[in-house]
Amino acid sequence: MSRPVPEASDAPALDALRLAYPDLQVSTDGAAVSADGETWVTFRGPPPASPEAALANPSPADQFMQVYPLGDDLSGRTQPYFDPGRFRNQRLFGMLWFASEGAARQSLVRVPFGDLADAAVMVTSHRGVDCQLGAVLDRLRASEQDLSRYFRQPGGGFNWRRISGTDRLSAHSYGIAVDLNAELGGYWRWTGAEAGNVGPYENRIPAEIVAAFETYGFIWGGKWHHFDGMHFEYRPELILHSRIVQGTR
């Protein structure tokens, strides 16, 4: 995702949203966003009492309360509820992506892993997610390493469902998330850990795979305290926000 980013401003989150989704409109006072100029979503709500509270009911602004760490730094995930990307405002996601399962299903495209593995996932073609995933796979197919085992028996792509233990829709519901080999990725709930006290994460996903996905707008769940190491999710606004805040041109 080679896009120029603006100088740091007093509204980096809004800048990132506008860059990631050029059709998104922002009200003149920066208080609301809209995809059609008719239905508006309030951008900023009351400050959450904690990241845990924000996770349950985030405003669009709360999605940016934690800066997603680019590169191979996993130190942030030792902090309880450090989960940049798990904060998703459902009204905004419905606006950016789909408000119904039927609409999401109509957009689906099968993306094969090709030489990496005899497997494929279904993702949305909306906003070019299938093309971005294809670019990731092209880059990894050219690797000097044998990365095939990470792509065998993938956990899947599109799946209209709620996140386990919550009423919130999974990112898989919108066709913007991909799970690689579940046996190698690791997921915090499978360890029996308690929320907010997950403990160590034994990462087995190569930095080369993470870097390829991040280059094309996908964040990685292995950087979350509540780790989901098989999970990659198309969130270009978070990648751009990180670049703006950190001054990465």
C-alpha atoms as a PDB file:
ATOM      1  CA  MET A   1       0.000   0.000   0.000  1.00  0.00           C
ATOM      2  CA  SER A   2       2.261   2.758  -1.253  1.00  0.00           C
ATOM      3  CA  ARG A   3       0.334   5.909  -0.441  1.00  0.00           C
ATOM      4  CA  PRO A   4       1.687   9.298   0.616  1.00  0.00           C
ATOM      5  CA  VAL A   5       0.544  10.376   4.028  1.00  0.00           C
ATOM      6  CA  PRO A   6      -0.021  13.934   5.257  1.00  0.00           C
ATOM      7  CA  GLU A   7       1.975  15.673   7.933  1.00  0.00           C
ATOM      8  CA  ALA A   8       0.745  15.022  11.462  1.00  0.00           C
ATOM      9  CA  SER A   9      -2.328  17.105  12.208  1.00  0.00           C
ATOM     10  CA  ASP A  10      -4.728  17.584  15.090  1.00  0.00           C
ATOM     11  CA  ALA A  11      -7.053  15.015  13.496  1.00  0.00           C
ATOM     12  CA  PRO A  12      -4.866  12.087  12.370  1.00  0.00           C
ATOM     13  CA  ALA A  13      -7.710   9.573  12.708  1.00  0.00           C
ATOM     14  CA  LEU A  14      -9.955  11.523  10.332  1.00  0.00           C
ATOM     15  CA  ASP A  15      -7.032  12.032   7.958  1.00  0.00           C
ATOM     16  CA  ALA A  16      -6.427   8.281   7.920  1.00  0.00           C
ATOM     17  CA  LEU A  17     -10.097   7.496   7.287  1.00  0.00           C
ATOM     18  CA  ARG A  18     -10.258   9.922   4.371  1.00  0.00           C
ATOM     19  CA  LEU A  19      -7.110   8.464   2.827  1.00  0.00           C
ATOM     20  CA  ALA A  20      -8.256   4.875   3.276  1.00  0.00           C
ATOM     21  CA  TYR A  21     -11.809   5.477   2.051  1.00  0.00           C
ATOM     22  CA  PRO A  22     -11.832   8.481  -0.331  1.00  0.00           C
ATOM     23  CA  ASP A  23     -15.626   8.341  -0.709  1.00  0.00           C
ATOM     24  CA  LEU A  24     -16.150   8.881   3.020  1.00  0.00           C
ATOM     25  CA  GLN A  25     -17.413  12.361   3.845  1.00  0.00           C
ATOM     26  CA  VAL A  26     -16.510  14.234   7.010  1.00  0.00           C
ATOM     27  CA  SER A  27     -18.733  17.008   8.356  1.00  0.00           C
ATOM     28  CA  THR A  28     -17.212  20.483   8.350  1.00  0.00           C
ATOM     29  CA  ASP A  29     -16.799  20.391  12.120  1.00  0.00           C
ATOM     30  CA  GLY A  30     -15.279  16.891  12.062  1.00  0.00           C
ATOM     31  CA  ALA A  31     -18.030  15.593  14.328  1.00  0.00           C
ATOM     32  CA  ALA A  32     -19.570  13.001  11.978  1.00  0.00           C
ATOM     33  CA  VAL A  33     -18.827  10.875   8.923  1.00  0.00           C
ATOM     34  CA  SER A  34     -21.000   9.636   6.084  1.00  0.00           C
ATOM     35  CA  ALA A  35     -20.680   7.453   2.994  1.00  0.00           C
ATOM     36  CA  ASP A  36     -23.631   8.977   1.134  1.00  0.00           C
ATOM     37  CA  GLY A  37     -24.071  12.471   2.590  1.00  0.00           C
ATOM     38  CA  GLU A  38     -27.433  11.499   4.059  1.00  0.00           C
ATOM     39  CA  THR A  39     -26.771   9.027   6.867  1.00  0.00           C
ATOM     40  CA  TRP A  40     -24.218  10.300   9.361  1.00  0.00           C
ATOM     41  CA  VAL A  41     -22.386   8.522  12.167  1.00  0.00           C
ATOM     42  CA  THR A  42     -21.149  10.554  15.129  1.00  0.00           C
ATOM     43  CA  PHE A  43     -17.384  10.251  15.153  1.00  0.00           C
ATOM     44  CA  ARG A  44     -16.575  10.834  18.797  1.00  0.00           C
ATOM     45  CA  GLY A  45     -18.580   9.656  21.796  1.00  0.00           C
ATOM     46  CA  PRO A  46     -18.062  10.075  25.546  1.00  0.00           C
ATOM     47  CA  PRO A  47     -14.543   9.072  26.597  1.00  0.00           C
ATOM     48  CA  PRO A  48     -14.537   5.372  27.511  1.00  0.00           C
ATOM     49  CA  ALA A  49     -13.713   4.521  31.101  1.00  0.00           C
ATOM     50  CA  SER A  50     -11.138   2.002  29.916  1.00  0.00           C
ATOM     51  CA  PRO A  51     -10.030   0.070  26.826  1.00  0.00           C
ATOM     52  CA  GLU A  52     -12.176  -2.795  28.124  1.00  0.00           C
ATOM     53  CA  ALA A  53     -15.239  -0.536  28.063  1.00  0.00           C
ATOM     54  CA  ALA A  54     -14.330   0.762  24.614  1.00  0.00           C
ATOM     55  CA  LEU A  55     -14.073  -2.768  23.301  1.00  0.00           C
ATOM     56  CA  ALA A  56     -17.709  -3.404  24.170  1.00  0.00           C
ATOM     57  CA  ASN A  57     -19.091  -0.260  22.534  1.00  0.00           C
ATOM     58  CA  PRO A  58     -16.476   1.857  20.730  1.00  0.00           C
ATOM     59  CA  SER A  59     -17.130   5.086  18.900  1.00  0.00           C
ATOM     60  CA  PRO A  60     -15.418   5.477  15.506  1.00  0.00           C
ATOM     61  CA  ALA A  61     -12.818   7.636  17.247  1.00  0.00           C
ATOM     62  CA  ASP A  62     -12.161   4.926  19.825  1.00  0.00           C
ATOM     63  CA  GLN A  63     -10.961   2.670  17.009  1.00  0.00           C
ATOM     64  CA  PHE A  64      -7.827   4.841  16.936  1.00  0.00           C
ATOM     65  CA  MET A  65      -7.267   5.120  20.694  1.00  0.00           C
ATOM     66  CA  GLN A  66      -4.365   2.663  20.439  1.00  0.00           C
ATOM     67  CA  VAL A  67      -1.813   3.114  17.668  1.00  0.00           C
ATOM     68  CA  TYR A  68      -1.280  -0.098  15.729  1.00  0.00           C
ATOM     69  CA  PRO A  69       2.447  -0.994  15.955  1.00  0.00           C
ATOM     70  CA  LEU A  70       4.043  -1.489  12.554  1.00  0.00           C
ATOM     71  CA  GLY A  71       6.974  -3.840  12.049  1.00  0.00           C
ATOM     72  CA  ASP A  72       7.979  -6.758  14.243  1.00  0.00           C
ATOM     73  CA  ASP A  73       7.524  -5.176  17.689  1.00  0.00           C
ATOM     74  CA  LEU A  74       5.273  -7.383  19.854  1.00  0.00           C
ATOM     75  CA  SER A  75       6.037  -5.679  23.167  1.00  0.00           C
ATOM     76  CA  GLY A  76       2.765  -3.731  23.244  1.00  0.00           C
ATOM     77  CA  ARG A  77       0.660  -6.859  23.528  1.00  0.00           C
ATOM     78  CA  THR A  78       1.925  -7.497  27.078  1.00  0.00           C
ATOM     79  CA  GLN A  79      -0.291  -4.585  28.185  1.00  0.00           C
ATOM     80  CA  PRO A  80      -3.809  -5.738  29.166  1.00  0.00           C
ATOM     81  CA  TYR A  81      -6.392  -4.766  26.574  1.00  0.00           C
ATOM     82  CA  PHE A  82      -3.814  -3.493  24.111  1.00  0.00           C
ATOM     83  CA  ASP A  83      -5.835  -4.597  21.090  1.00  0.00           C
ATOM     84  CA  PRO A  84      -5.522  -2.050  18.251  1.00  0.00           C
ATOM     85  CA  GLY A  85      -7.956  -3.246  15.616  1.00  0.00           C
ATOM     86  CA  ARG A  86     -10.362  -5.154  17.872  1.00  0.00           C
ATOM     87  CA  PHE A  87     -12.235  -1.887  18.464  1.00  0.00           C
ATOM     88  CA  ARG A  88     -14.902  -1.777  15.744  1.00  0.00           C
ATOM     89  CA  ASN A  89     -17.875   0.572  15.589  1.00  0.00           C
ATOM     90  CA  GLN A  90     -20.625  -1.492  14.014  1.00  0.00           C
ATOM     91  CA  ARG A  91     -22.491   1.471  12.498  1.00  0.00           C
ATOM     92  CA  LEU A  92     -19.325   2.675  10.785  1.00  0.00           C
ATOM     93  CA  PHE A  93     -18.507  -0.830   9.557  1.00  0.00           C
ATOM     94  CA  GLY A  94     -22.013  -1.182   8.200  1.00  0.00           C
ATOM     95  CA  MET A  95     -21.490   2.073   6.329  1.00  0.00           C
ATOM     96  CA  LEU A  96     -18.029   1.238   5.001  1.00  0.00           C
ATOM     97  CA  TRP A  97     -18.774  -2.382   4.230  1.00  0.00           C
ATOM     98  CA  PHE A  98     -22.173  -4.091   4.591  1.00  0.00           C
ATOM     99  CA  ALA A  99     -25.268  -3.770   6.744  1.00  0.00           C
ATOM    100  CA  SER A 100     -26.572  -7.256   5.949  1.00  0.00           C
ATOM    101  CA  GLU A 101     -25.320 -10.761   5.295  1.00  0.00           C
ATOM    102  CA  GLY A 102     -27.000 -10.800   1.898  1.00  0.00           C
ATOM    103  CA  ALA A 103     -25.169  -7.699   0.719  1.00  0.00           C
ATOM    104  CA  ALA A 104     -21.854  -9.092   1.933  1.00  0.00           C
ATOM    105  CA  ARG A 105     -22.410 -12.425   0.184  1.00  0.00           C
ATOM    106  CA  GLN A 106     -23.116 -10.753  -3.148  1.00  0.00           C
ATOM    107  CA  SER A 107     -19.637  -9.200  -3.092  1.00  0.00           C
ATOM    108  CA  LEU A 108     -17.640 -12.362  -2.388  1.00  0.00           C
ATOM    109  CA  VAL A 109     -14.731 -13.562  -4.531  1.00  0.00           C
ATOM    110  CA  ARG A 110     -12.694 -16.742  -4.169  1.00  0.00           C
ATOM    111  CA  VAL A 111      -8.979 -15.987  -3.803  1.00  0.00           C
ATOM    112  CA  PRO A 112      -6.756 -19.070  -4.268  1.00  0.00           C
ATOM    113  CA  PHE A 113      -3.379 -19.348  -2.541  1.00  0.00           C
ATOM    114  CA  GLY A 114      -1.844 -20.771  -5.709  1.00  0.00           C
ATOM    115  CA  ASP A 115       1.708 -22.066  -5.316  1.00  0.00           C
ATOM    116  CA  LEU A 116       1.623 -21.412  -1.578  1.00  0.00           C
ATOM    117  CA  ALA A 117      -0.990 -24.088  -0.869  1.00  0.00           C
ATOM    118  CA  ASP A 118      -3.879 -25.954  -2.444  1.00  0.00           C
ATOM    119  CA  ALA A 119      -6.412 -23.779  -0.631  1.00  0.00           C
ATOM    120  CA  ALA A 120      -8.429 -20.600  -1.039  1.00  0.00           C
ATOM    121  CA  VAL A 121     -10.533 -18.153   0.960  1.00  0.00           C
ATOM    122  CA  MET A 122     -13.620 -16.098   0.194  1.00  0.00           C
ATOM    123  CA  VAL A 123     -13.284 -12.350   0.710  1.00  0.00           C
ATOM    124  CA  THR A 124     -15.162  -9.288  -0.466  1.00  0.00           C
ATOM    125  CA  SER A 125     -14.357  -7.537  -3.719  1.00  0.00           C
ATOM    126  CA  HIS A 126     -15.704  -4.286  -2.231  1.00  0.00           C
ATOM    127  CA  ARG A 127     -13.013  -1.622  -2.000  1.00  0.00           C
ATOM    128  CA  GLY A 128     -10.590  -3.989  -3.720  1.00  0.00           C
ATOM    129  CA  VAL A 129      -9.987  -6.252  -0.724  1.00  0.00           C
ATOM    130  CA  ASP A 130      -9.596  -9.284  -2.999  1.00  0.00           C
ATOM    131  CA  CYS A 131      -6.989  -7.411  -5.062  1.00  0.00           C
ATOM    132  CA  GLN A 132      -5.069  -6.366  -1.954  1.00  0.00           C
ATOM    133  CA  LEU A 133      -5.033  -9.934  -0.708  1.00  0.00           C
ATOM    134  CA  GLY A 134      -3.891 -11.079  -4.145  1.00  0.00           C
ATOM    135  CA  ALA A 135      -0.984  -8.625  -3.974  1.00  0.00           C
ATOM    136  CA  VAL A 136       0.014 -10.031  -0.571  1.00  0.00           C
ATOM    137  CA  LEU A 137       0.012 -13.563  -1.968  1.00  0.00           C
ATOM    138  CA  ASP A 138       2.005 -12.539  -5.054  1.00  0.00           C
ATOM    139  CA  ARG A 139       4.682 -11.040  -2.836  1.00  0.00           C
ATOM    140  CA  LEU A 140       4.867 -14.109  -0.608  1.00  0.00           C
ATOM    141  CA  ARG A 141       4.926 -16.511  -3.553  1.00  0.00           C
ATOM    142  CA  ALA A 142       8.139 -14.775  -4.632  1.00  0.00           C
ATOM    143  CA  SER A 143       9.780 -15.393  -1.249  1.00  0.00           C
ATOM    144  CA  GLU A 144      12.964 -17.433  -1.009  1.00  0.00           C
ATOM    145  CA  GLN A 145      11.462 -19.165   2.040  1.00  0.00           C
ATOM    146  CA  ASP A 146       9.001 -22.041   1.874  1.00  0.00           C
ATOM    147  CA  LEU A 147       5.946 -20.476   3.487  1.00  0.00           C
ATOM    148  CA  SER A 148       3.473 -23.112   2.376  1.00  0.00           C
ATOM    149  CA  ARG A 149       2.748 -24.582   5.800  1.00  0.00           C
ATOM    150  CA  TYR A 150       1.282 -21.287   7.008  1.00  0.00           C
ATOM    151  CA  PHE A 151      -1.312 -21.352   4.226  1.00  0.00           C
ATOM    152  CA  ARG A 152      -2.405 -24.976   4.453  1.00  0.00           C
ATOM    153  CA  GLN A 153      -5.775 -25.664   6.047  1.00  0.00           C
ATOM    154  CA  PRO A 154      -6.644 -21.966   6.445  1.00  0.00           C
ATOM    155  CA  GLY A 155      -9.115 -21.002   9.143  1.00  0.00           C
ATOM    156  CA  GLY A 156     -11.156 -19.229   6.471  1.00  0.00           C
ATOM    157  CA  GLY A 157     -12.320 -15.892   5.163  1.00  0.00           C
ATOM    158  CA  PHE A 158     -15.938 -14.719   4.985  1.00  0.00           C
ATOM    159  CA  ASN A 159     -18.189 -15.945   7.786  1.00  0.00           C
ATOM    160  CA  TRP A 160     -21.175 -13.867   8.905  1.00  0.00           C
ATOM    161  CA  ARG A 161     -21.054 -14.480  12.645  1.00  0.00           C
ATOM    162  CA  ARG A 162     -20.772 -12.923  16.073  1.00  0.00           C
ATOM    163  CA  ILE A 163     -17.495 -12.858  17.975  1.00  0.00           C
ATOM    164  CA  SER A 164     -17.461 -15.659  20.514  1.00  0.00           C
ATOM    165  CA  GLY A 165     -18.935 -14.519  23.827  1.00  0.00           C
ATOM    166  CA  THR A 166     -20.208 -11.181  22.454  1.00  0.00           C
ATOM    167  CA  ASP A 167     -22.992  -9.589  20.417  1.00  0.00           C
ATOM    168  CA  ARG A 168     -20.481  -7.943  18.072  1.00  0.00           C
ATOM    169  CA  LEU A 169     -20.058  -8.961  14.448  1.00  0.00           C
ATOM    170  CA  SER A 170     -16.711 -10.468  13.556  1.00  0.00           C
ATOM    171  CA  ALA A 171     -14.589  -8.781  10.893  1.00  0.00           C
ATOM    172  CA  HIS A 172     -15.065 -12.029   8.946  1.00  0.00           C
ATOM    173  CA  SER A 173     -18.719 -11.009   8.522  1.00  0.00           C
ATOM    174  CA  TYR A 174     -17.669  -8.252   6.142  1.00  0.00           C
ATOM    175  CA  GLY A 175     -15.319 -10.425   4.094  1.00  0.00           C
ATOM    176  CA  ILE A 176     -12.288  -8.358   5.126  1.00  0.00           C
ATOM    177  CA  ALA A 177     -10.526 -10.926   7.326  1.00  0.00           C
ATOM    178  CA  VAL A 178      -8.466 -14.021   6.599  1.00  0.00           C
ATOM    179  CA  ASP A 179      -7.322 -16.727   9.010  1.00  0.00           C
ATOM    180  CA  LEU A 180      -4.237 -18.701   8.042  1.00  0.00           C
ATOM    181  CA  ASN A 181      -3.272 -22.133   9.417  1.00  0.00           C
ATOM    182  CA  ALA A 182      -5.003 -22.258  12.808  1.00  0.00           C
ATOM    183  CA  GLU A 183      -2.544 -24.808  14.193  1.00  0.00           C
ATOM    184  CA  LEU A 184       0.316 -22.344  13.766  1.00  0.00           C
ATOM    185  CA  GLY A 185      -1.425 -19.064  14.545  1.00  0.00           C
ATOM    186  CA  GLY A 186      -2.667 -19.481  18.103  1.00  0.00           C
ATOM    187  CA  TYR A 187      -5.760 -17.923  19.686  1.00  0.00           C
ATOM    188  CA  TRP A 188      -6.043 -16.627  23.237  1.00  0.00           C
ATOM    189  CA  ARG A 189      -9.385 -18.273  24.054  1.00  0.00           C
ATOM    190  CA  TRP A 190      -7.941 -21.701  23.239  1.00  0.00           C
ATOM    191  CA  THR A 191      -5.400 -21.312  26.059  1.00  0.00           C
ATOM    192  CA  GLY A 192      -8.046 -21.019  28.777  1.00  0.00           C
ATOM    193  CA  ALA A 193      -6.743 -17.571  29.740  1.00  0.00           C
ATOM    194  CA  GLU A 194      -8.925 -14.874  31.258  1.00  0.00           C
ATOM    195  CA  ALA A 195      -9.750 -11.665  29.382  1.00  0.00           C
ATOM    196  CA  GLY A 196      -7.279  -8.940  30.280  1.00  0.00           C
ATOM    197  CA  ASN A 197      -4.740 -11.424  31.599  1.00  0.00           C
ATOM    198  CA  VAL A 198      -3.826 -13.515  28.586  1.00  0.00           C
ATOM    199  CA  GLY A 199      -0.154 -14.148  29.290  1.00  0.00           C
ATOM    200  CA  PRO A 200       2.668 -14.963  26.863  1.00  0.00           C
ATOM    201  CA  TYR A 201       2.162 -15.439  23.157  1.00  0.00           C
ATOM    202  CA  GLU A 202       4.392 -17.939  21.369  1.00  0.00           C
ATOM    203  CA  ASN A 203       4.536 -16.400  17.913  1.00  0.00           C
ATOM    204  CA  ARG A 204       5.166 -18.792  15.008  1.00  0.00           C
ATOM    205  CA  ILE A 205       4.140 -16.479  12.150  1.00  0.00           C
ATOM    206  CA  PRO A 206       7.221 -15.196  10.257  1.00  0.00           C
ATOM    207  CA  ALA A 207       7.829 -11.462  10.172  1.00  0.00           C
ATOM    208  CA  GLU A 208       7.934 -11.698   6.369  1.00  0.00           C
ATOM    209  CA  ILE A 209       4.266 -12.726   6.257  1.00  0.00           C
ATOM    210  CA  VAL A 210       3.222  -9.980   8.667  1.00  0.00           C
ATOM    211  CA  ALA A 211       5.153  -7.346   6.698  1.00  0.00           C
ATOM    212  CA  ALA A 212       3.548  -8.420   3.413  1.00  0.00           C
ATOM    213  CA  PHE A 213       0.049  -8.153   4.829  1.00  0.00           C
ATOM    214  CA  GLU A 214       0.730  -4.793   6.485  1.00  0.00           C
ATOM    215  CA  THR A 215       2.148  -3.409   3.237  1.00  0.00           C
ATOM    216  CA  TYR A 216      -1.234  -3.942   1.600  1.00  0.00           C
ATOM    217  CA  GLY A 217      -3.411  -2.646   4.403  1.00  0.00           C
ATOM    218  CA  PHE A 218      -3.980  -5.680   6.646  1.00  0.00           C
ATOM    219  CA  ILE A 219      -3.358  -5.640  10.389  1.00  0.00           C
ATOM    220  CA  TRP A 220      -2.298  -8.759  12.310  1.00  0.00           C
ATOM    221  CA  GLY A 221      -4.058 -10.174  15.376  1.00  0.00           C
ATOM    222  CA  GLY A 222      -0.756 -11.464  16.749  1.00  0.00           C
ATOM    223  CA  LYS A 223      -0.034  -7.947  17.996  1.00  0.00           C
ATOM    224  CA  TRP A 224      -3.061  -7.934  20.282  1.00  0.00           C
ATOM    225  CA  HIS A 225      -3.013  -8.733  23.982  1.00  0.00           C
ATOM    226  CA  HIS A 226      -5.962 -11.003  23.193  1.00  0.00           C
ATOM    227  CA  PHE A 227      -3.886 -12.577  20.460  1.00  0.00           C
ATOM    228  CA  ASP A 228      -5.282 -14.129  17.315  1.00  0.00           C
ATOM    229  CA  GLY A 229      -2.125 -15.124  15.502  1.00  0.00           C
ATOM    230  CA  MET A 230      -3.804 -16.651  12.463  1.00  0.00           C
ATOM    231  CA  HIS A 231      -5.915 -13.519  11.833  1.00  0.00           C
ATOM    232  CA  PHE A 232      -5.268 -10.780   9.260  1.00  0.00           C
ATOM    233  CA  GLU A 233      -7.836  -8.040   8.745  1.00  0.00           C
ATOM    234  CA  TYR A 234      -8.052  -5.327   6.093  1.00  0.00           C
ATOM    235  CA  ARG A 235      -7.875  -2.054   8.042  1.00  0.00           C
ATOM    236  CA  PRO A 236      -5.910   0.406   5.897  1.00  0.00           C
ATOM    237  CA  GLU A 237      -7.080   3.291   8.074  1.00  0.00           C
ATOM    238  CA  LEU A 238      -5.136   1.852  11.031  1.00  0.00           C
ATOM    239  CA  ILE A 239      -1.980   1.343   8.983  1.00  0.00           C
ATOM    240  CA  LEU A 240      -2.220   4.898   7.648  1.00  0.00           C
ATOM    241  CA  HIS A 241      -3.008   6.292  11.095  1.00  0.00           C
ATOM    242  CA  SER A 242       0.118   4.658  12.462  1.00  0.00           C
ATOM    243  CA  ARG A 243       2.215   6.084   9.645  1.00  0.00           C
ATOM    244  CA  ILE A 244       0.806   9.572  10.195  1.00  0.00           C
ATOM    245  CA  VAL A 245       1.287   9.550  13.964  1.00  0.00           C
ATOM    246  CA  GLN A 246       4.753   8.030  13.789  1.00  0.00           C
ATOM    247  CA  GLY A 247       5.819  10.221  10.904  1.00  0.00           C
ATOM    248  CA  THR A 248       6.551   7.315   8.564  1.00  0.00           C
ATOM    249  CA  ARG A 249       6.436   8.756   5.066  1.00  0.00           C
END
